[in-house]
Amino acid sequence: MIEKLCQERKRLGLSQTEVANTLKMTQSEISKIETSERRIDILEFRELLSVYRMSENLKLKQLVIEFFKLEK
């Protein structure tokens, strides 16, 4: 899932610094998240999804649904 989020950030043209500033984190923290050196909690995950515009992005929304097995 983290790899997909990294791809989405790049697709949206957002830098790690831009994401970090929005989430009140450092660029280093975003880098560590994207390289799996740092885990994220569910609240941070939710904030990332908001920054990556999940509500407008059906492909990302479907990935999250499948990841959490939310479909029956």
PDB file of C-alpha atoms in Angstrom:
ATOM      1  CA  MET A   1       0.000   0.000   0.000  1.00  0.00           C
ATOM      2  CA  ILE A   2       2.830   2.411   0.841  1.00  0.00           C
ATOM      3  CA  GLU A   3       4.330   1.896  -2.614  1.00  0.00           C
ATOM      4  CA  LYS A   4       0.969   2.785  -4.173  1.00  0.00           C
ATOM      5  CA  LEU A   5       0.733   5.919  -2.035  1.00  0.00           C
ATOM      6  CA  CYS A   6       4.224   6.946  -3.149  1.00  0.00           C
ATOM      7  CA  GLN A   7       3.214   6.429  -6.782  1.00  0.00           C
ATOM      8  CA  GLU A   8       0.072   8.488  -6.211  1.00  0.00           C
ATOM      9  CA  ARG A   9       2.064  11.354  -4.681  1.00  0.00           C
ATOM     10  CA  LYS A  10       4.280  11.407  -7.742  1.00  0.00           C
ATOM     11  CA  ARG A  11       1.311  11.158 -10.118  1.00  0.00           C
ATOM     12  CA  LEU A  12      -0.254  14.173  -8.437  1.00  0.00           C
ATOM     13  CA  GLY A  13       3.005  16.082  -8.848  1.00  0.00           C
ATOM     14  CA  LEU A  14       3.477  16.561  -5.115  1.00  0.00           C
ATOM     15  CA  SER A  15       6.914  16.644  -3.537  1.00  0.00           C
ATOM     16  CA  GLN A  16       7.679  14.941  -0.264  1.00  0.00           C
ATOM     17  CA  THR A  17       8.175  18.407   1.208  1.00  0.00           C
ATOM     18  CA  GLU A  18       4.722  19.564   0.097  1.00  0.00           C
ATOM     19  CA  VAL A  19       3.093  16.500   1.629  1.00  0.00           C
ATOM     20  CA  ALA A  20       5.140  16.886   4.795  1.00  0.00           C
ATOM     21  CA  ASN A  21       4.167  20.538   5.188  1.00  0.00           C
ATOM     22  CA  THR A  22       0.482  19.707   4.749  1.00  0.00           C
ATOM     23  CA  LEU A  23       0.709  16.972   7.387  1.00  0.00           C
ATOM     24  CA  LYS A  24       2.955  18.994   9.738  1.00  0.00           C
ATOM     25  CA  MET A  25       5.752  16.470   9.324  1.00  0.00           C
ATOM     26  CA  THR A  26       9.269  16.684   7.979  1.00  0.00           C
ATOM     27  CA  GLN A  27      10.327  15.663   4.496  1.00  0.00           C
ATOM     28  CA  SER A  28      12.535  13.071   6.148  1.00  0.00           C
ATOM     29  CA  GLU A  29       9.503  11.473   7.817  1.00  0.00           C
ATOM     30  CA  ILE A  30       7.695  11.206   4.477  1.00  0.00           C
ATOM     31  CA  SER A  31      10.804   9.680   2.922  1.00  0.00           C
ATOM     32  CA  LYS A  32      11.051   7.131   5.723  1.00  0.00           C
ATOM     33  CA  ILE A  33       7.374   6.256   5.321  1.00  0.00           C
ATOM     34  CA  GLU A  34       7.830   5.740   1.594  1.00  0.00           C
ATOM     35  CA  THR A  35      10.887   3.515   2.119  1.00  0.00           C
ATOM     36  CA  SER A  36       9.168   1.557   4.922  1.00  0.00           C
ATOM     37  CA  GLU A  37      11.677   2.752   7.512  1.00  0.00           C
ATOM     38  CA  ARG A  38       8.824   4.341   9.466  1.00  0.00           C
ATOM     39  CA  ARG A  39       5.353   3.000  10.048  1.00  0.00           C
ATOM     40  CA  ILE A  40       2.248   5.132   9.985  1.00  0.00           C
ATOM     41  CA  ASP A  41      -0.759   4.912  12.213  1.00  0.00           C
ATOM     42  CA  ILE A  42      -4.312   4.884  10.957  1.00  0.00           C
ATOM     43  CA  LEU A  43      -4.761   8.622  11.511  1.00  0.00           C
ATOM     44  CA  GLU A  44      -1.672   9.430   9.449  1.00  0.00           C
ATOM     45  CA  PHE A  45      -2.907   7.020   6.774  1.00  0.00           C
ATOM     46  CA  ARG A  46      -6.242   8.809   6.695  1.00  0.00           C
ATOM     47  CA  GLU A  47      -4.502  12.180   6.374  1.00  0.00           C
ATOM     48  CA  LEU A  48      -2.347  10.876   3.514  1.00  0.00           C
ATOM     49  CA  LEU A  49      -5.451   9.647   1.707  1.00  0.00           C
ATOM     50  CA  SER A  50      -6.964  13.091   2.082  1.00  0.00           C
ATOM     51  CA  VAL A  51      -3.843  14.796   0.705  1.00  0.00           C
ATOM     52  CA  TYR A  52      -3.844  12.336  -2.215  1.00  0.00           C
ATOM     53  CA  ARG A  53      -7.516  13.174  -2.881  1.00  0.00           C
ATOM     54  CA  MET A  54      -8.890   9.682  -2.419  1.00  0.00           C
ATOM     55  CA  SER A  55     -12.463  10.971  -2.526  1.00  0.00           C
ATOM     56  CA  GLU A  56     -11.876  12.147  -6.131  1.00  0.00           C
ATOM     57  CA  ASN A  57      -9.667   9.232  -7.192  1.00  0.00           C
ATOM     58  CA  LEU A  58     -11.613   6.052  -7.875  1.00  0.00           C
ATOM     59  CA  LYS A  59      -8.477   3.988  -8.553  1.00  0.00           C
ATOM     60  CA  LEU A  60      -6.938   4.890  -5.183  1.00  0.00           C
ATOM     61  CA  LYS A  61     -10.272   4.383  -3.445  1.00  0.00           C
ATOM     62  CA  GLN A  62     -10.553   0.890  -4.961  1.00  0.00           C
ATOM     63  CA  LEU A  63      -7.004   0.029  -3.812  1.00  0.00           C
ATOM     64  CA  VAL A  64      -7.879   0.995  -0.241  1.00  0.00           C
ATOM     65  CA  ILE A  65     -11.126  -0.986  -0.348  1.00  0.00           C
ATOM     66  CA  GLU A  66      -9.289  -4.062  -1.614  1.00  0.00           C
ATOM     67  CA  PHE A  67      -6.410  -3.628   0.853  1.00  0.00           C
ATOM     68  CA  PHE A  68      -8.766  -3.547   3.827  1.00  0.00           C
ATOM     69  CA  LYS A  69     -11.082  -6.152   2.277  1.00  0.00           C
ATOM     70  CA  LEU A  70     -14.058  -3.831   2.640  1.00  0.00           C
ATOM     71  CA  GLU A  71     -16.000  -5.318  -0.259  1.00  0.00           C
ATOM     72  CA  LYS A  72     -18.125  -8.384   0.194  1.00  0.00           C
TER      73      LYS A  72
END
